[in-house]
Amino acid sequence: MTETDRAGRGRWPFRRRGRGARSGTESPAARSQPSSAPVPGPSPAPDGTADEGELEGLGSYRITHHEGEDGIPVVNVKLSLTPSGMTRMKLGHLATEHGPHHPEVVRLSFELAQQLRQEGEFDEAEEVLRWVVAERRADLGPAHPDTLAAETALASLLRDRGRPEDAERLRRSVFAQREATLGPDHPDTLTALGDLALVVLALGQHEEAERLARTALQRRTRVLGSEHKDTLGSRNTLAGVLRARGALGEAGALYLSVLRDAERLLGRKSELSLTARINHAAVQYHLGHVAQAARSMRDAVRQSVDIKGVGHPDTLSAHATLGAMLQALGKVEEAAAELRAAVVGMERLHGPDHPDVLKYRTSLAATFFNTGRHAQAEEECRLVVAGYERLYGTADPRTVKARENLRMVRAARG
């Protein structure tokens, strides 16, 4: 393969970008090879003091300076590298030695993309994953397990970023390749089938989503047994489809069975038990059991913090759901605090225009409005309108609805 062919795969190798960066300004020459040169820092601070700051794309530094024995200056430098920063440095040396398209460079780039996603660097994570997908397709072929793993990771990121249409194409491709090469009952094929059901559900295609989810559950039950964790996961997926279709009673019973079995078989700290608890609470809320749902959701928030951390998207989503429940119970101050936590945390991860940020901000505006804090409600509504306009355009129904909410709040203010 020529370098011209390789150039069409993507432009990633190997820019360093700080948090929130959206585009690079490096020259093509600077993008073509990784930099292994040390990152310059500031001069040492005056005697007895410290200076600290960020190393773009790597981590942070702390420099201390003091007078040593015999008047000899002593400078101490401490570097704290993030996981992605350590991987970047490995990539720089490896690519210098073997070239940017070496298989180990591609493997390490895939690892970097996963780390960037965990650290909230979603733009660069997507860029790196797209490059890895292109590299693996070209070198290994579209059906190779490593290619499919990269496509699966990219589809997951795109779905989480509010772009299910893009994710669907990848999910369908991965499922077709898995089924053709591994057979319909292979665990990897069934995982791909369940993933496809979820993204089809996100697109509102409920009938197809239910068909796919039931097929995955039937095959997993036959192949793995009814108490395997993957079978429980398929039951949870089917419950989600039923919930979206409005079959709340059936969905609630299925969620509750998943919760009980997951805690019995996997333990309270399993992610599946957490997911089932959140989903069961949401169904209870929609069935009118609001106080019971709020108690379960408080438990779910604590469980999510324990398992996933304070700033994880699932924890933030649980905060927002709890906020809605508390508002329905009339506990508006608590509701506002939960919704504010969701907005601030999700905005830190995805930026102000992510669909979840706008959804949570809309709920927060409603809470402010219902408690007579019209000025705060107007500010939140204004930010929602601006976000929807940037994201979907001025004529989109979501934008139109957001403008209507803003007009209503302004009218109430007089």
Coordinates of C-alpha atoms in Angstrom, one line a residue:
M1 CA 0.0 0.0 0.0
T2 CA 1.3 3.4 -1.0
E3 CA 1.6 6.4 1.3
T4 CA -1.0 8.1 -0.9
D5 CA -3.4 5.2 0.0
R6 CA -2.6 5.6 3.7
A7 CA -3.1 9.3 3.6
G8 CA -6.8 8.7 2.8
R9 CA -7.3 6.8 6.1
G10 CA -7.4 9.9 8.3
R11 CA -5.3 12.7 9.6
W12 CA -4.8 11.9 13.3
P13 CA -1.1 11.0 13.8
F14 CA -0.5 12.4 16.3
R15 CA -1.7 15.8 17.5
R16 CA -1.8 16.8 21.2
R17 CA -4.9 18.7 22.0
G18 CA -6.1 20.2 25.3
R19 CA -9.5 19.8 26.9
G20 CA -12.3 21.4 24.9
A21 CA -10.2 21.7 21.7
R22 CA -12.3 21.3 18.6
S23 CA -9.8 21.6 15.7
G24 CA -6.1 21.6 15.2
T25 CA -4.0 24.5 13.8
E26 CA -0.8 22.5 13.1
S27 CA 0.8 22.4 9.7
P28 CA 0.5 19.1 7.7
A29 CA 4.1 18.4 8.4
A30 CA 3.5 18.7 12.1
R31 CA 0.6 16.3 11.9
S32 CA 2.4 13.7 9.9
Q33 CA 4.7 12.5 12.7
P34 CA 4.4 12.2 16.5
S35 CA 6.5 14.6 18.6
S36 CA 8.8 13.0 21.1
A37 CA 10.4 16.3 22.2
P38 CA 10.0 17.3 25.8
V39 CA 7.2 19.7 26.6
P40 CA 8.6 23.0 27.7
G41 CA 7.7 24.4 31.1
P42 CA 8.1 27.7 32.8
S43 CA 11.2 28.9 34.6
P44 CA 11.5 27.9 38.3
A45 CA 9.6 30.0 40.7
P46 CA 11.4 32.2 43.2
D47 CA 13.2 30.6 46.1
G48 CA 10.9 28.6 48.4
T49 CA 7.9 28.7 46.2
A50 CA 6.2 26.5 43.7
D51 CA 4.8 26.9 40.2
E52 CA 2.4 24.5 38.6
G53 CA 0.2 24.1 35.6
E54 CA -1.0 21.9 32.7
L55 CA 1.1 20.1 30.1
E56 CA -1.2 20.0 27.1
G57 CA -2.5 16.6 26.4
L58 CA -0.2 14.9 28.9
G59 CA -1.0 15.9 32.5
S60 CA 0.4 18.5 34.9
Y61 CA 3.7 19.7 36.4
R62 CA 4.8 21.2 39.7
I63 CA 8.2 23.0 40.0
T64 CA 9.8 24.0 43.3
H65 CA 13.0 25.9 43.8
H66 CA 15.0 26.6 47.0
E67 CA 18.5 27.4 48.1
G68 CA 20.4 24.2 48.9
E69 CA 23.6 23.6 50.9
D70 CA 26.5 25.8 50.1
G71 CA 24.2 28.1 48.2
I72 CA 23.6 25.7 45.4
P73 CA 20.1 26.1 43.9
V74 CA 17.9 23.0 44.1
V75 CA 15.1 22.6 41.6
N76 CA 12.5 19.8 41.9
V77 CA 10.2 18.9 39.0
K78 CA 7.2 16.6 39.5
L79 CA 5.2 15.4 36.5
S80 CA 1.8 13.9 36.9
L81 CA 0.8 12.2 33.7
T82 CA -2.8 11.2 32.9
P83 CA -3.3 7.7 31.5
S84 CA -3.7 9.2 28.0
G85 CA -0.5 11.3 28.6
M86 CA 1.5 8.2 29.4
T87 CA 0.1 6.5 26.3
R88 CA 0.9 9.5 24.1
M89 CA 4.5 9.4 25.2
K90 CA 4.7 5.7 24.4
L91 CA 3.2 6.4 21.0
G92 CA 5.7 9.1 20.2
H93 CA 8.7 6.8 20.8
L94 CA 7.0 3.7 19.1
A95 CA 6.0 5.6 16.0
T96 CA 9.4 7.3 15.7
E97 CA 11.0 3.8 15.7
H98 CA 8.5 1.9 13.6
G99 CA 6.5 4.5 11.7
P100 CA 2.9 5.7 12.3
H101 CA 1.2 2.8 10.6
H102 CA 2.9 -0.1 12.6
P103 CA 0.3 -2.5 14.0
E104 CA 1.5 -1.8 17.6
V105 CA 1.1 1.9 17.0
V106 CA -2.5 1.2 15.9
R107 CA -3.2 -1.0 18.9
L108 CA -1.8 1.7 21.3
S109 CA -3.9 4.3 19.5
F110 CA -7.0 2.3 20.2
E111 CA -6.0 2.1 23.9
L112 CA -5.5 5.9 23.8
A113 CA -9.0 6.5 22.4
Q114 CA -10.5 4.5 25.2
Q115 CA -8.6 6.6 27.7
L116 CA -9.5 9.8 26.1
R117 CA -13.2 8.9 26.3
Q118 CA -12.9 8.1 30.0
E119 CA -11.1 11.5 30.6
G120 CA -13.9 13.4 28.7
E121 CA -11.8 14.2 25.6
F122 CA -14.6 13.1 23.3
D123 CA -13.7 15.0 20.2
E124 CA -10.2 13.6 20.1
A125 CA -11.4 10.1 21.1
E126 CA -13.7 10.1 18.1
E127 CA -10.9 11.3 15.8
V128 CA -8.5 8.6 17.0
L129 CA -11.1 5.9 16.7
R130 CA -12.0 6.9 13.2
W131 CA -8.3 6.7 12.3
V132 CA -7.9 3.3 14.0
V133 CA -11.0 1.9 12.1
A134 CA -9.5 3.1 8.8
E135 CA -6.1 1.6 9.6
R136 CA -7.6 -1.8 10.5
R137 CA -10.0 -1.9 7.6
A138 CA -7.1 -1.3 5.2
D139 CA -4.6 -3.7 6.8
L140 CA -6.8 -6.4 8.4
G141 CA -10.0 -6.3 6.4
P142 CA -13.6 -5.4 7.4
A143 CA -14.3 -8.8 9.0
H144 CA -11.2 -9.0 11.3
P145 CA -12.1 -9.1 15.0
D146 CA -9.8 -6.1 15.7
T147 CA -11.6 -4.0 13.0
L148 CA -15.0 -4.9 14.4
A149 CA -13.8 -4.1 17.9
A150 CA -12.8 -0.6 16.8
E151 CA -16.1 -0.1 14.9
T152 CA -18.0 -1.2 18.0
A153 CA -16.1 1.3 20.2
L154 CA -16.8 4.1 17.6
A155 CA -20.5 3.3 17.4
S156 CA -20.8 3.3 21.2
L157 CA -19.1 6.7 21.3
L158 CA -21.3 8.2 18.6
R159 CA -24.5 6.9 20.3
D160 CA -23.4 8.4 23.6
R161 CA -22.7 11.7 21.8
G162 CA -26.3 11.9 20.6
R163 CA -25.7 10.7 17.0
P164 CA -27.6 7.4 16.7
E165 CA -27.9 7.7 12.9
D166 CA -24.2 7.5 12.5
A167 CA -24.0 4.7 15.1
E168 CA -26.6 2.6 13.4
R169 CA -24.6 2.2 10.2
L170 CA -21.7 0.9 12.2
R171 CA -23.8 -1.4 14.3
R172 CA -25.5 -3.0 11.3
S173 CA -22.1 -3.5 9.6
V174 CA -20.6 -5.1 12.8
F175 CA -23.6 -7.4 13.2
A176 CA -23.6 -8.5 9.6
Q177 CA -19.8 -9.3 9.8
R178 CA -20.1 -11.1 13.1
E179 CA -23.1 -13.3 11.9
A180 CA -21.3 -14.1 8.6
T181 CA -18.0 -15.1 10.1
L182 CA -19.0 -16.5 13.5
G183 CA -22.5 -17.7 13.1
P184 CA -25.8 -16.6 14.5
D185 CA -25.3 -18.0 18.0
H186 CA -21.8 -16.9 18.8
P187 CA -21.6 -14.7 21.9
D188 CA -20.0 -11.9 19.9
T189 CA -22.8 -12.1 17.3
L190 CA -25.4 -11.9 20.0
T191 CA -23.6 -8.9 21.7
A192 CA -23.7 -7.1 18.3
L193 CA -27.4 -8.0 17.9
G194 CA -28.2 -6.5 21.3
D195 CA -26.2 -3.4 20.5
L196 CA -28.0 -3.0 17.2
A197 CA -31.4 -3.3 19.1
L198 CA -30.4 -0.4 21.4
V199 CA -29.4 2.0 18.6
V200 CA -32.5 1.1 16.6
L201 CA -34.5 1.9 19.7
A202 CA -32.7 5.2 20.0
L203 CA -33.9 6.0 16.5
G204 CA -37.5 5.4 17.5
Q205 CA -37.9 2.2 15.4
H206 CA -39.7 0.3 18.1
E207 CA -41.0 -2.7 16.2
E208 CA -37.7 -3.6 14.8
A209 CA -36.0 -2.9 18.1
E210 CA -38.4 -5.4 19.9
R211 CA -37.8 -8.0 17.2
L212 CA -34.1 -7.7 17.5
A213 CA -34.2 -7.7 21.3
R214 CA -36.4 -10.8 21.5
T215 CA -34.2 -12.6 19.1
A216 CA -31.1 -11.9 21.1
L217 CA -32.8 -13.0 24.3
Q218 CA -34.1 -16.2 22.8
R219 CA -30.7 -17.1 21.4
R220 CA -28.8 -16.2 24.6
T221 CA -31.2 -18.2 26.7
R222 CA -30.7 -21.3 24.5
V223 CA -26.9 -20.9 24.2
L224 CA -25.9 -19.5 27.7
G225 CA -28.8 -20.4 30.0
S226 CA -31.3 -18.2 31.7
E227 CA -29.0 -17.0 34.5
H228 CA -25.9 -16.0 32.6
K229 CA -25.1 -12.3 32.9
D230 CA -25.4 -11.8 29.2
T231 CA -28.8 -13.3 29.2
L232 CA -29.8 -11.0 32.0
G233 CA -28.5 -8.1 29.9
S234 CA -30.7 -9.2 27.0
R235 CA -33.7 -9.3 29.4
N236 CA -32.8 -5.7 30.4
T237 CA -32.6 -4.6 26.8
L238 CA -36.0 -6.1 26.0
A239 CA -37.5 -4.4 29.0
G240 CA -36.2 -1.1 27.7
V241 CA -37.8 -1.7 24.3
L242 CA -41.1 -2.6 26.0
R243 CA -40.9 0.6 28.1
A244 CA -40.4 2.7 25.0
R245 CA -43.4 1.1 23.3
G246 CA -45.6 2.0 26.3
A247 CA -45.9 -1.5 27.8
L248 CA -45.0 -0.2 31.3
G249 CA -46.4 -3.0 33.4
E250 CA -44.6 -5.7 31.4
A251 CA -41.4 -3.6 31.3
G252 CA -41.5 -3.0 35.1
A253 CA -41.9 -6.7 35.9
L254 CA -39.0 -7.6 33.6
Y255 CA -36.8 -4.9 35.1
L256 CA -37.6 -6.1 38.6
S257 CA -36.7 -9.7 37.8
V258 CA -33.4 -8.5 36.2
L259 CA -32.6 -6.5 39.4
R260 CA -33.3 -9.3 41.7
D261 CA -31.4 -11.9 39.6
A262 CA -28.4 -9.5 39.1
E263 CA -28.0 -8.8 42.8
R264 CA -28.3 -12.5 43.6
L265 CA -25.9 -13.7 40.9
L266 CA -23.6 -10.7 40.4
G267 CA -23.8 -8.6 43.5
R268 CA -25.1 -5.2 44.4
K269 CA -22.0 -3.5 42.8
S270 CA -22.6 -5.0 39.4
E271 CA -23.4 -2.5 36.7
L272 CA -26.4 -4.6 35.5
S273 CA -28.0 -4.3 39.0
L274 CA -27.5 -0.6 38.9
T275 CA -29.0 -0.3 35.4
A276 CA -32.0 -2.4 36.3
R277 CA -32.6 -0.4 39.5
I278 CA -32.6 2.9 37.6
N279 CA -34.9 1.6 34.9
H280 CA -37.3 0.0 37.3
A281 CA -37.5 3.3 39.3
A282 CA -38.3 5.2 36.1
V283 CA -41.1 2.8 35.2
Q284 CA -42.5 3.0 38.7
Y285 CA -42.6 6.8 38.3
H286 CA -44.5 6.6 35.1
L287 CA -47.0 4.2 36.7
G288 CA -47.7 6.8 39.3
H289 CA -45.7 5.4 42.2
V290 CA -43.6 8.6 42.5
A291 CA -42.5 8.4 46.2
Q292 CA -41.4 4.8 45.8
A293 CA -39.6 5.7 42.6
A294 CA -37.7 8.6 44.2
R295 CA -36.5 6.4 47.0
S296 CA -35.2 3.8 44.6
M297 CA -33.5 6.5 42.5
R298 CA -31.8 8.0 45.5
D299 CA -30.4 4.6 46.2
A300 CA -29.4 4.3 42.5
V301 CA -27.5 7.7 42.6
R302 CA -25.5 6.5 45.6
Q303 CA -24.9 3.1 43.9
S304 CA -23.7 4.8 40.7
V305 CA -21.3 7.1 42.5
D306 CA -19.9 4.0 44.2
I307 CA -19.5 2.0 41.0
K308 CA -18.9 4.6 38.3
G309 CA -17.9 7.8 40.0
V310 CA -19.4 11.3 40.5
G311 CA -18.8 12.6 37.0
H312 CA -19.8 9.5 35.0
P313 CA -22.6 10.2 32.4
D314 CA -24.8 7.4 34.0
T315 CA -24.4 9.0 37.4
L316 CA -25.4 12.4 36.0
S317 CA -28.4 10.9 34.2
A318 CA -29.5 9.4 37.5
H319 CA -29.2 12.8 39.2
A320 CA -31.4 14.3 36.4
T321 CA -34.0 11.5 36.8
L322 CA -34.1 11.9 40.5
G323 CA -34.5 15.7 40.0
A324 CA -37.6 15.1 37.9
M325 CA -39.1 12.8 40.5
L326 CA -38.4 15.2 43.4
Q327 CA -40.1 18.0 41.4
A328 CA -43.2 15.9 41.0
L329 CA -43.2 15.4 44.7
G330 CA -43.0 19.2 45.3
K331 CA -39.5 19.1 46.7
V332 CA -38.3 21.8 44.3
E333 CA -35.1 22.9 46.1
E334 CA -33.8 19.3 46.1
A335 CA -35.0 18.9 42.5
A336 CA -33.1 22.0 41.4
A337 CA -29.9 20.8 43.1
E338 CA -30.1 17.4 41.4
L339 CA -30.8 18.9 38.0
R340 CA -28.0 21.5 38.4
A341 CA -25.5 18.7 39.2
A342 CA -26.6 16.9 36.0
V343 CA -26.3 20.0 33.8
V344 CA -22.9 21.1 35.1
G345 CA -21.4 17.6 35.0
M346 CA -22.7 16.8 31.5
E347 CA -21.6 20.1 30.1
R348 CA -18.2 19.5 31.5
L349 CA -18.0 16.2 29.6
H350 CA -19.7 17.1 26.3
G351 CA -20.0 20.9 26.0
P352 CA -23.1 23.1 26.1
D353 CA -24.8 21.8 23.0
H354 CA -25.0 18.1 23.8
P355 CA -28.6 16.8 23.6
D356 CA -28.5 15.6 27.2
V357 CA -27.2 19.0 28.4
L358 CA -30.1 20.7 26.7
K359 CA -32.6 18.2 28.0
Y360 CA -31.4 18.6 31.6
R361 CA -31.3 22.3 31.3
T362 CA -34.9 22.4 30.1
S363 CA -35.9 20.5 33.2
L364 CA -34.0 22.8 35.4
A365 CA -35.7 25.8 33.7
A366 CA -39.1 24.3 34.4
T367 CA -38.2 23.8 38.1
F368 CA -37.1 27.5 38.3
F369 CA -40.3 28.6 36.6
N370 CA -42.6 26.5 38.8
T371 CA -41.0 28.1 41.9
G372 CA -41.4 31.6 40.6
R373 CA -37.7 32.2 39.9
H374 CA -38.4 33.5 36.4
A375 CA -35.1 35.3 35.8
Q376 CA -33.2 32.1 36.4
A377 CA -35.7 30.2 34.2
E378 CA -35.3 32.7 31.4
E379 CA -31.5 32.4 31.5
E380 CA -31.7 28.6 31.2
C381 CA -34.3 28.8 28.4
R382 CA -32.1 31.2 26.5
L383 CA -29.2 28.8 26.7
V384 CA -31.4 26.0 25.5
V385 CA -32.6 27.9 22.5
A386 CA -29.1 28.9 21.5
G387 CA -28.0 25.3 21.8
Y388 CA -30.8 23.8 19.8
E389 CA -30.2 26.5 17.1
R390 CA -26.6 25.5 16.8
L391 CA -27.3 21.8 16.9
Y392 CA -30.4 21.4 14.8
G393 CA -31.1 24.8 13.2
T394 CA -33.9 27.4 13.7
A395 CA -36.7 25.4 12.0
D396 CA -36.3 22.2 13.9
P397 CA -39.3 21.3 16.1
R398 CA -37.1 21.1 19.2
T399 CA -35.8 24.6 18.6
V400 CA -39.3 25.9 18.0
K401 CA -40.5 24.3 21.2
A402 CA -37.6 25.8 23.1
R403 CA -38.4 29.3 21.8
E404 CA -42.0 28.9 22.9
N405 CA -40.8 28.0 26.4
L406 CA -38.6 31.1 26.4
R407 CA -41.5 33.3 25.3
M408 CA -43.7 31.9 28.0
V409 CA -41.1 32.6 30.7
R410 CA -40.6 36.2 29.4
A411 CA -44.3 36.8 29.4
A412 CA -44.6 35.6 33.0
R413 CA -41.9 38.1 33.9
G414 CA -43.9 40.9 32.4

